[in-house]
mmCIF file of C-alpha atoms in Angstrom:
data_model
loop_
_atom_site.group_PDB
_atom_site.id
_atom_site.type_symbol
_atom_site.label_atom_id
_atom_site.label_comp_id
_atom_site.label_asym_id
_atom_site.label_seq_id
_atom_site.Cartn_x
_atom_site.Cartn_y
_atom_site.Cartn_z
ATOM 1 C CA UNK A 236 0.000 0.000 0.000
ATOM 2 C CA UNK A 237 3.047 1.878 1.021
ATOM 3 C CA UNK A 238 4.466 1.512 -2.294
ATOM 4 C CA UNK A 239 1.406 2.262 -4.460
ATOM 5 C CA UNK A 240 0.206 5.592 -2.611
ATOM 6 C CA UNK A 241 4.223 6.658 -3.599
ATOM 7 C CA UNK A 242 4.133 5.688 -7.275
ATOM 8 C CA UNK A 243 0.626 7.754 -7.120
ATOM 9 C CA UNK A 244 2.131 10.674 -5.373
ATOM 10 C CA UNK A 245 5.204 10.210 -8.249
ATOM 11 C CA UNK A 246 2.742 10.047 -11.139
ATOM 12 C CA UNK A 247 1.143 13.416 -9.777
ATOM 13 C CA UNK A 248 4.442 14.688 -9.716
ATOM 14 C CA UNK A 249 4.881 13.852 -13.062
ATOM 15 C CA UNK A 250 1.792 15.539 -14.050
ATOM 16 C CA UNK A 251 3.219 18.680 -12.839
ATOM 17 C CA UNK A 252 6.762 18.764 -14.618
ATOM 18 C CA UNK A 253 6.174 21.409 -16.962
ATOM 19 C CA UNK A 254 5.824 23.587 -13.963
ATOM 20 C CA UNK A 255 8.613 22.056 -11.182
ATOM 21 C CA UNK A 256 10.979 24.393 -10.119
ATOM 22 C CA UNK A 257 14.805 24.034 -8.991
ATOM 23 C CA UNK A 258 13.955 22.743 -5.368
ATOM 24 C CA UNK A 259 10.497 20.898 -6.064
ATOM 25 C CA UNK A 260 13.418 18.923 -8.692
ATOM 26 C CA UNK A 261 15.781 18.552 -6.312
ATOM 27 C CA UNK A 262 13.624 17.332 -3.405
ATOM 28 C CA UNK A 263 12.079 14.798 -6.270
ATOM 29 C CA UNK A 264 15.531 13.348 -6.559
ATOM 30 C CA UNK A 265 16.578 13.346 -3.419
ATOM 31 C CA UNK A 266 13.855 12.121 -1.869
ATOM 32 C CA UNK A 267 13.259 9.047 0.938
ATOM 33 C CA UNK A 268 13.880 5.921 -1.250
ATOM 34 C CA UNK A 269 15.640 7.793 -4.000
ATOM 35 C CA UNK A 270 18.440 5.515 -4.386
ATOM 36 C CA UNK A 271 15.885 2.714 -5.302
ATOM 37 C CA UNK A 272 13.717 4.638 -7.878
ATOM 38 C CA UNK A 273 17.169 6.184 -9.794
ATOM 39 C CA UNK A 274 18.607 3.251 -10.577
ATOM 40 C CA UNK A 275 16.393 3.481 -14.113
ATOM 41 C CA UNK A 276 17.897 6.510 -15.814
ATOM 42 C CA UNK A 277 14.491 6.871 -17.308
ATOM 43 C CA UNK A 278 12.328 7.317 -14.107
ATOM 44 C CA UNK A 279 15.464 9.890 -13.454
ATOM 45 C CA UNK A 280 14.584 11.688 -16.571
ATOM 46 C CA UNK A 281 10.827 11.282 -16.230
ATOM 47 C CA UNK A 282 10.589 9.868 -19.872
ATOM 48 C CA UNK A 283 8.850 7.164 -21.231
ATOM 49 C CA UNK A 284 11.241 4.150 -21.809
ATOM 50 C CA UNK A 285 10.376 4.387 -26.124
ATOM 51 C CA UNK A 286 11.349 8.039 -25.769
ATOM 52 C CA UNK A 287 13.802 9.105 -28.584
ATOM 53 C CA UNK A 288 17.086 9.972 -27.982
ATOM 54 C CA UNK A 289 16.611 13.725 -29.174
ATOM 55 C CA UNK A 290 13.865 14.507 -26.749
ATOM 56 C CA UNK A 291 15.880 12.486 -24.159
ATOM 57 C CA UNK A 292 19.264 14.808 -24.763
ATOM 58 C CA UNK A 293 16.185 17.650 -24.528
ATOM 59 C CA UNK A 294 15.047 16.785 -20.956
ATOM 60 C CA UNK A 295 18.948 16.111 -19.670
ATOM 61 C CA UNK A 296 19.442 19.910 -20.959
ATOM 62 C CA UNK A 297 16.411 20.927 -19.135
ATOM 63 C CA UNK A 298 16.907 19.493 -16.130
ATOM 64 C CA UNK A 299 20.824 20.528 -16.041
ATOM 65 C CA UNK A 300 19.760 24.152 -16.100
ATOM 66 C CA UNK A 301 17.391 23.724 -13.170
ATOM 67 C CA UNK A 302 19.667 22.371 -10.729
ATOM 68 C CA UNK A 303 23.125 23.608 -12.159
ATOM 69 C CA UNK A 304 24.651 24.785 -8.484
ATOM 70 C CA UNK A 305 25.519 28.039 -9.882
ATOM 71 C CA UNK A 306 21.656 28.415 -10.049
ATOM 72 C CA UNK A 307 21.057 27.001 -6.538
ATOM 73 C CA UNK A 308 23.342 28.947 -4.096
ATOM 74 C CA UNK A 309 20.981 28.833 -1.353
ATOM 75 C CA UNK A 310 20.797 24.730 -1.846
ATOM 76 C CA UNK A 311 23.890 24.195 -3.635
ATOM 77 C CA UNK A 312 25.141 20.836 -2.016
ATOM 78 C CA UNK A 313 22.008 18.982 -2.680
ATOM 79 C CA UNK A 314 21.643 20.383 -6.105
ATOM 80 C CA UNK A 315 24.992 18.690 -6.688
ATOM 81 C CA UNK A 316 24.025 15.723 -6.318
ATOM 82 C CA UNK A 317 20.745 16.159 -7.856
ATOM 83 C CA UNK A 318 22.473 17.544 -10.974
ATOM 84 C CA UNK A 319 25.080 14.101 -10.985
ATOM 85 C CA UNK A 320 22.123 11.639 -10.442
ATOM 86 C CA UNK A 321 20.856 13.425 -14.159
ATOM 87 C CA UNK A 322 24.252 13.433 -15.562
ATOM 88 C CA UNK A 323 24.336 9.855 -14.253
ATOM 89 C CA UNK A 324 21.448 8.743 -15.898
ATOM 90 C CA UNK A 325 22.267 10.385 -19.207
ATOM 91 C CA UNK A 326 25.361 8.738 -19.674
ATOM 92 C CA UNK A 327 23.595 5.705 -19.551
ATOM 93 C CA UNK A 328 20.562 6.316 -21.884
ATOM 94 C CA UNK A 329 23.130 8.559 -24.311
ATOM 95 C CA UNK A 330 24.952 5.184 -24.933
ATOM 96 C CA UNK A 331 23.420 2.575 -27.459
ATOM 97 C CA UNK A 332 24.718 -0.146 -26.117
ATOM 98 C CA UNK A 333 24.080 0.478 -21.807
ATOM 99 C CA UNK A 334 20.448 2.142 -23.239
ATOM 100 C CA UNK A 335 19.673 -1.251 -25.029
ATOM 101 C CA UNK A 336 20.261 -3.166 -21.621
ATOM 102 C CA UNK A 337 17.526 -0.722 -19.792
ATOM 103 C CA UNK A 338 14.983 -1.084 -22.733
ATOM 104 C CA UNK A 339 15.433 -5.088 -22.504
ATOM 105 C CA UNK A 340 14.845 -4.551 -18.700
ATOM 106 C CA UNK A 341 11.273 -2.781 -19.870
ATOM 107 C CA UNK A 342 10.635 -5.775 -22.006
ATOM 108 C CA UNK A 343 11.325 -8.588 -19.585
ATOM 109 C CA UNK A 344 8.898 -6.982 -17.147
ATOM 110 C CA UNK A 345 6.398 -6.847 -19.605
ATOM 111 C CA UNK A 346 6.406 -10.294 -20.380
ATOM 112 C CA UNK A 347 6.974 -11.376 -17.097
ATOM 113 C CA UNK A 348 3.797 -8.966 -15.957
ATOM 114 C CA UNK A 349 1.748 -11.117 -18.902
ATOM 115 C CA UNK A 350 2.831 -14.246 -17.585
ATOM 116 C CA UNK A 351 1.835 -13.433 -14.125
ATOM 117 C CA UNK A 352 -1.480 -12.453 -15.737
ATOM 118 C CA UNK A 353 -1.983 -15.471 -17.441
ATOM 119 C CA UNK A 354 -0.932 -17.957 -14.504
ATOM 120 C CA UNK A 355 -3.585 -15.893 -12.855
ATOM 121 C CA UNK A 356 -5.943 -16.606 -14.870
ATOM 122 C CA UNK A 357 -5.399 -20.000 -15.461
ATOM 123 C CA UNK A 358 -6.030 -20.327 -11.569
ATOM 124 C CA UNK A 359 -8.946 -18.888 -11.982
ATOM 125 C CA UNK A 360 -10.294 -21.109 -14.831
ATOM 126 C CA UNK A 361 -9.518 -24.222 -12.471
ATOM 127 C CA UNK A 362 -11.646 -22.728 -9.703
ATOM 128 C CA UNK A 363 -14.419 -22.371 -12.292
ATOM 129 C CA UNK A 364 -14.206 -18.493 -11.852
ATOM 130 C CA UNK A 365 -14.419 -15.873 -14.395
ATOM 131 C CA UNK A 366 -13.341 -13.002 -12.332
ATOM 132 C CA UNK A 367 -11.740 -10.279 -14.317
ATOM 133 C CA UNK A 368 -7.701 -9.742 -13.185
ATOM 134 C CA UNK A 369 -6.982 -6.111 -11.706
ATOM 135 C CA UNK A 370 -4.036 -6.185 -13.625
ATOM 136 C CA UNK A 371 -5.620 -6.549 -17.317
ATOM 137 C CA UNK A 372 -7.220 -2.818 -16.648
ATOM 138 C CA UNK A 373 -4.672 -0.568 -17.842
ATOM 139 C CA UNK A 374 -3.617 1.869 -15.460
ATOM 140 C CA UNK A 375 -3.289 -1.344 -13.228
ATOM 141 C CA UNK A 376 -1.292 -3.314 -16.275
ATOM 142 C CA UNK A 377 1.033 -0.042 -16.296
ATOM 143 C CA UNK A 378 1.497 0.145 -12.529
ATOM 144 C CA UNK A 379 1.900 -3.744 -12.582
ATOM 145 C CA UNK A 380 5.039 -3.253 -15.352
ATOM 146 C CA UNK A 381 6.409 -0.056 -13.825
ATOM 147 C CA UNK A 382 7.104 -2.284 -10.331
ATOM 148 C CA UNK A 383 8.673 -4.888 -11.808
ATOM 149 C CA UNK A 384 11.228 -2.972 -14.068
ATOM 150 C CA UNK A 385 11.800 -1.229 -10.437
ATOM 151 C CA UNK A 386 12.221 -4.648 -9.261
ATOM 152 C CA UNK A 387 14.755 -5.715 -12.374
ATOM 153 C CA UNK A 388 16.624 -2.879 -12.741
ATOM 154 C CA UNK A 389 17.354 -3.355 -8.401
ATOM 155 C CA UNK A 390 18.254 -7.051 -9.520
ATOM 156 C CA UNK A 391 20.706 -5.455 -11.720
ATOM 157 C CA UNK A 392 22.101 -3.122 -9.085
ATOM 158 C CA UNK A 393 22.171 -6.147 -6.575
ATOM 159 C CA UNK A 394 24.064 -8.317 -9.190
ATOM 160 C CA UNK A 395 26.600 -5.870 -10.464
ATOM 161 C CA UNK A 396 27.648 -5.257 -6.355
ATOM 162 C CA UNK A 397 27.824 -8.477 -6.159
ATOM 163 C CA UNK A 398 30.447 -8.706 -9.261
ATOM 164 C CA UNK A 399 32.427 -5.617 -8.066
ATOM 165 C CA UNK A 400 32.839 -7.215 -4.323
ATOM 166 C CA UNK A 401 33.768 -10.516 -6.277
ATOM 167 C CA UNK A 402 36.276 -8.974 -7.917
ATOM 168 C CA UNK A 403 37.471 -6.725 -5.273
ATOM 169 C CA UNK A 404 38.232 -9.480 -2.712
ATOM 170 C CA UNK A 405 39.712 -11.313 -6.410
ATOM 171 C CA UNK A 406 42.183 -8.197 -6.141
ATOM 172 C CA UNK A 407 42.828 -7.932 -3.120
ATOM 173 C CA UNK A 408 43.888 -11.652 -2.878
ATOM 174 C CA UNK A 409 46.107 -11.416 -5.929
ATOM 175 C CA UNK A 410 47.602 -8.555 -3.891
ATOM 176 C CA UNK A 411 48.241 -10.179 -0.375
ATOM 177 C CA UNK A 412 49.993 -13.285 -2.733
ATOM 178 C CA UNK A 413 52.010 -11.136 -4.932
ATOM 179 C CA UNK A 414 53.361 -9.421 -1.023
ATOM 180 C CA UNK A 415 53.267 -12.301 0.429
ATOM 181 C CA UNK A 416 56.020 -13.372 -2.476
ATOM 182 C CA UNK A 417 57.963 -10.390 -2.608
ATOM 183 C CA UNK A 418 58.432 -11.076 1.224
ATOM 184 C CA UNK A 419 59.072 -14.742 0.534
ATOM 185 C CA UNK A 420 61.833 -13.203 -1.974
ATOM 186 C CA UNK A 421 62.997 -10.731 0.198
ATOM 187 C CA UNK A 422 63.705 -13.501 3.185
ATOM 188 C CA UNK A 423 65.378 -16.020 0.956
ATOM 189 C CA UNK A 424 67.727 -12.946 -0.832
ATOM 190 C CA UNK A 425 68.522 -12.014 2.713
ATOM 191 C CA UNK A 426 68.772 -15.630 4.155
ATOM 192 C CA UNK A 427 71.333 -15.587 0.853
ATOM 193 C CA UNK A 428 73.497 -12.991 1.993
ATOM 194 C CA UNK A 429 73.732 -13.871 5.299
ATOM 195 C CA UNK A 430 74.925 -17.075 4.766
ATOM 196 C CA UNK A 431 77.375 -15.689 1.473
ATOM 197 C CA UNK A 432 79.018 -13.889 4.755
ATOM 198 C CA UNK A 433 78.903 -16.511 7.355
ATOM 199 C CA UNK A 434 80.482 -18.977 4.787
ATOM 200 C CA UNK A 435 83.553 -16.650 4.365
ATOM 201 C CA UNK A 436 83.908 -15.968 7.882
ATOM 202 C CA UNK A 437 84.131 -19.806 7.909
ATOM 203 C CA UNK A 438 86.668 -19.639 5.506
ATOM 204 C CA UNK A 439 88.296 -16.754 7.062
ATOM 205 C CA UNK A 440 88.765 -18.822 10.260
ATOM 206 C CA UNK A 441 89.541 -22.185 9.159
ATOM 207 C CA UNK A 442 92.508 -20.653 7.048
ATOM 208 C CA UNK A 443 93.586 -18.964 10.670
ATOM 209 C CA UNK A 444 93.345 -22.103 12.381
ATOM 210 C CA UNK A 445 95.917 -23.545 9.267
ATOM 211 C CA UNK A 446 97.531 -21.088 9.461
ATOM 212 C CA UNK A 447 98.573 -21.211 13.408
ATOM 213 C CA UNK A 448 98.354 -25.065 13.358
ATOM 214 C CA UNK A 449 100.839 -25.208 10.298
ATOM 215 C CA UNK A 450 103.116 -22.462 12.468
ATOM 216 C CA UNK A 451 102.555 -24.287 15.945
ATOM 217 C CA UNK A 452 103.782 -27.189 14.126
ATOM 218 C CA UNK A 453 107.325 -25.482 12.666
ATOM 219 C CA UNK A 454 107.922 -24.587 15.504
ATOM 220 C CA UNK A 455 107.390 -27.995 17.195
ATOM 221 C CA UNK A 456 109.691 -29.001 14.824
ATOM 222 C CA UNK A 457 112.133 -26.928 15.154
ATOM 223 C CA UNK A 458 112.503 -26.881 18.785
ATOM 224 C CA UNK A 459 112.724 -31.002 18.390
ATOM 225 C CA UNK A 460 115.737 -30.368 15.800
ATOM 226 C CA UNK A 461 117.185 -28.494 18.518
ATOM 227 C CA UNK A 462 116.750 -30.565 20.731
ATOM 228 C CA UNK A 463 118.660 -33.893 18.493
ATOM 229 C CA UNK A 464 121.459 -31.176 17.636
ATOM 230 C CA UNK A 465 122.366 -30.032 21.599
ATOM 231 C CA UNK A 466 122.017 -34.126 22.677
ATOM 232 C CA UNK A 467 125.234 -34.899 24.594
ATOM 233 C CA UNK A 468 126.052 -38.303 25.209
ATOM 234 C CA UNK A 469 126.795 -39.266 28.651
ATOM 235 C CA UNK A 470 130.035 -40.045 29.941
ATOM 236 C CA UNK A 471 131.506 -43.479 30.234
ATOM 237 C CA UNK A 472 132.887 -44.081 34.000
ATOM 238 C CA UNK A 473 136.231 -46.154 34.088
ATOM 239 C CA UNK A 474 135.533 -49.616 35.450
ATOM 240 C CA UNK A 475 136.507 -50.431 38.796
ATOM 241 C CA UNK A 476 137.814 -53.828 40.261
#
């Protein structure tokens, strides 16, 4: 009920756009629930979806001059943001190819509004009724479509968030593996060095310890050369009888 006394209150809105002004555009845009309903660059607008490109450039114009900032210095933050919602939303319809996806969007609610009609109706038949659906009147038929393109185009949103989180968490675990390499590098360079200095210390010392052992043993020698040269025999004592 909530939903449909707003799309009234919108369509009464939209009855009036000849004569909005700066702020009654601005509050439009900006009001409770705006993120949802601007998410279709054509509700944005206020054009119908088969609206041609010309008269959609038209309305972007239009509705640029109204809430320019330089034209709203007494509101000139929100008419910021009003003004990039409507830049927003024409650089999606001014596209062929991002403009195609939100007219497919209008034609998968239509069918899926007729097919929710007919299912309806096919209850009906097996309950032996011949009720007439509220949706086959058409103001109802349009308000039926309108809320589910709302619906799609807030499937799209939900998806493409989706996607971007994927591949942000993708990212940022390509990221924490390419660091956690370059510190896995890092370690093993510096593990590298290290041990390129340790090993010549090594080397360093053993040749020392030759070294000495190779001197501690000329001199071992030496002295025991000595030693053989300053032997003196010992005396013979005469015999005695």
């Amino acid at each position: 009920e909530s939903f449909d006394d707003f799309y009234t209150e919108v369509k009464e809105i939209e009855k009036r756009d000849s004569v909005l002004t700066s702020k009654q555009q601005i509050d439009r845009l900006l009001r409770s629930g705006s993120t949802y309903f601007n998410l279709n660059p054509f509700e944005v607008l206020q054009l119908e979806h088969d609206t041609h490109i010309d008269q959609i450039k038209k309305k972007y114009r239009s509705l640029c001059i109204l809430l320019h900032p330089d034209k709203n210095q007494d509101n000139k933050e929100r008419a910021q943001d009003a003004f990039e919602i409507v830049n927003k939303a024409w650089k999606v319809l001014e596209n062929e190819v991002t403009r195609k996806k939100c007219l497919d969007i209008y034609e998968e609610a239509k069918d899926r509004t007729d097919m929710m009609i007919a299912e309806k109706k096919k209850k009906l038949r097996k309950e032996g009724k011949n009720d007439v659906i509220p949706e086959e009147e058409p103001g109802k038929y349009k308000h039926a479509i309108y809320v589910m393109v709302m619906k799609l185009f807030a499937d799209m949103e939900r998806r493409r968030q989706q996607l971007n989180q994927r591949d942000q968490e993708e990212r940022k675990r390509k990221r924490e593996a390419e660091i956690e390499e370059e510190e896995l590098r890092n370690y093993n360079k510096e593990w590298q060095k290290n041990f390129e200095e340790s090993r010549q210390n090594r080397v360093n010392s053993w040749q020392t310890f030759q070294a000495g052992a190779s001197s501690s043993g000329e001199q071992k020698k030496k002295k025991k050369q000595k030693k053989f040269q300053t032997f003196n025999p010992p005396k013979i004592k005469p015999e005695t009888r």
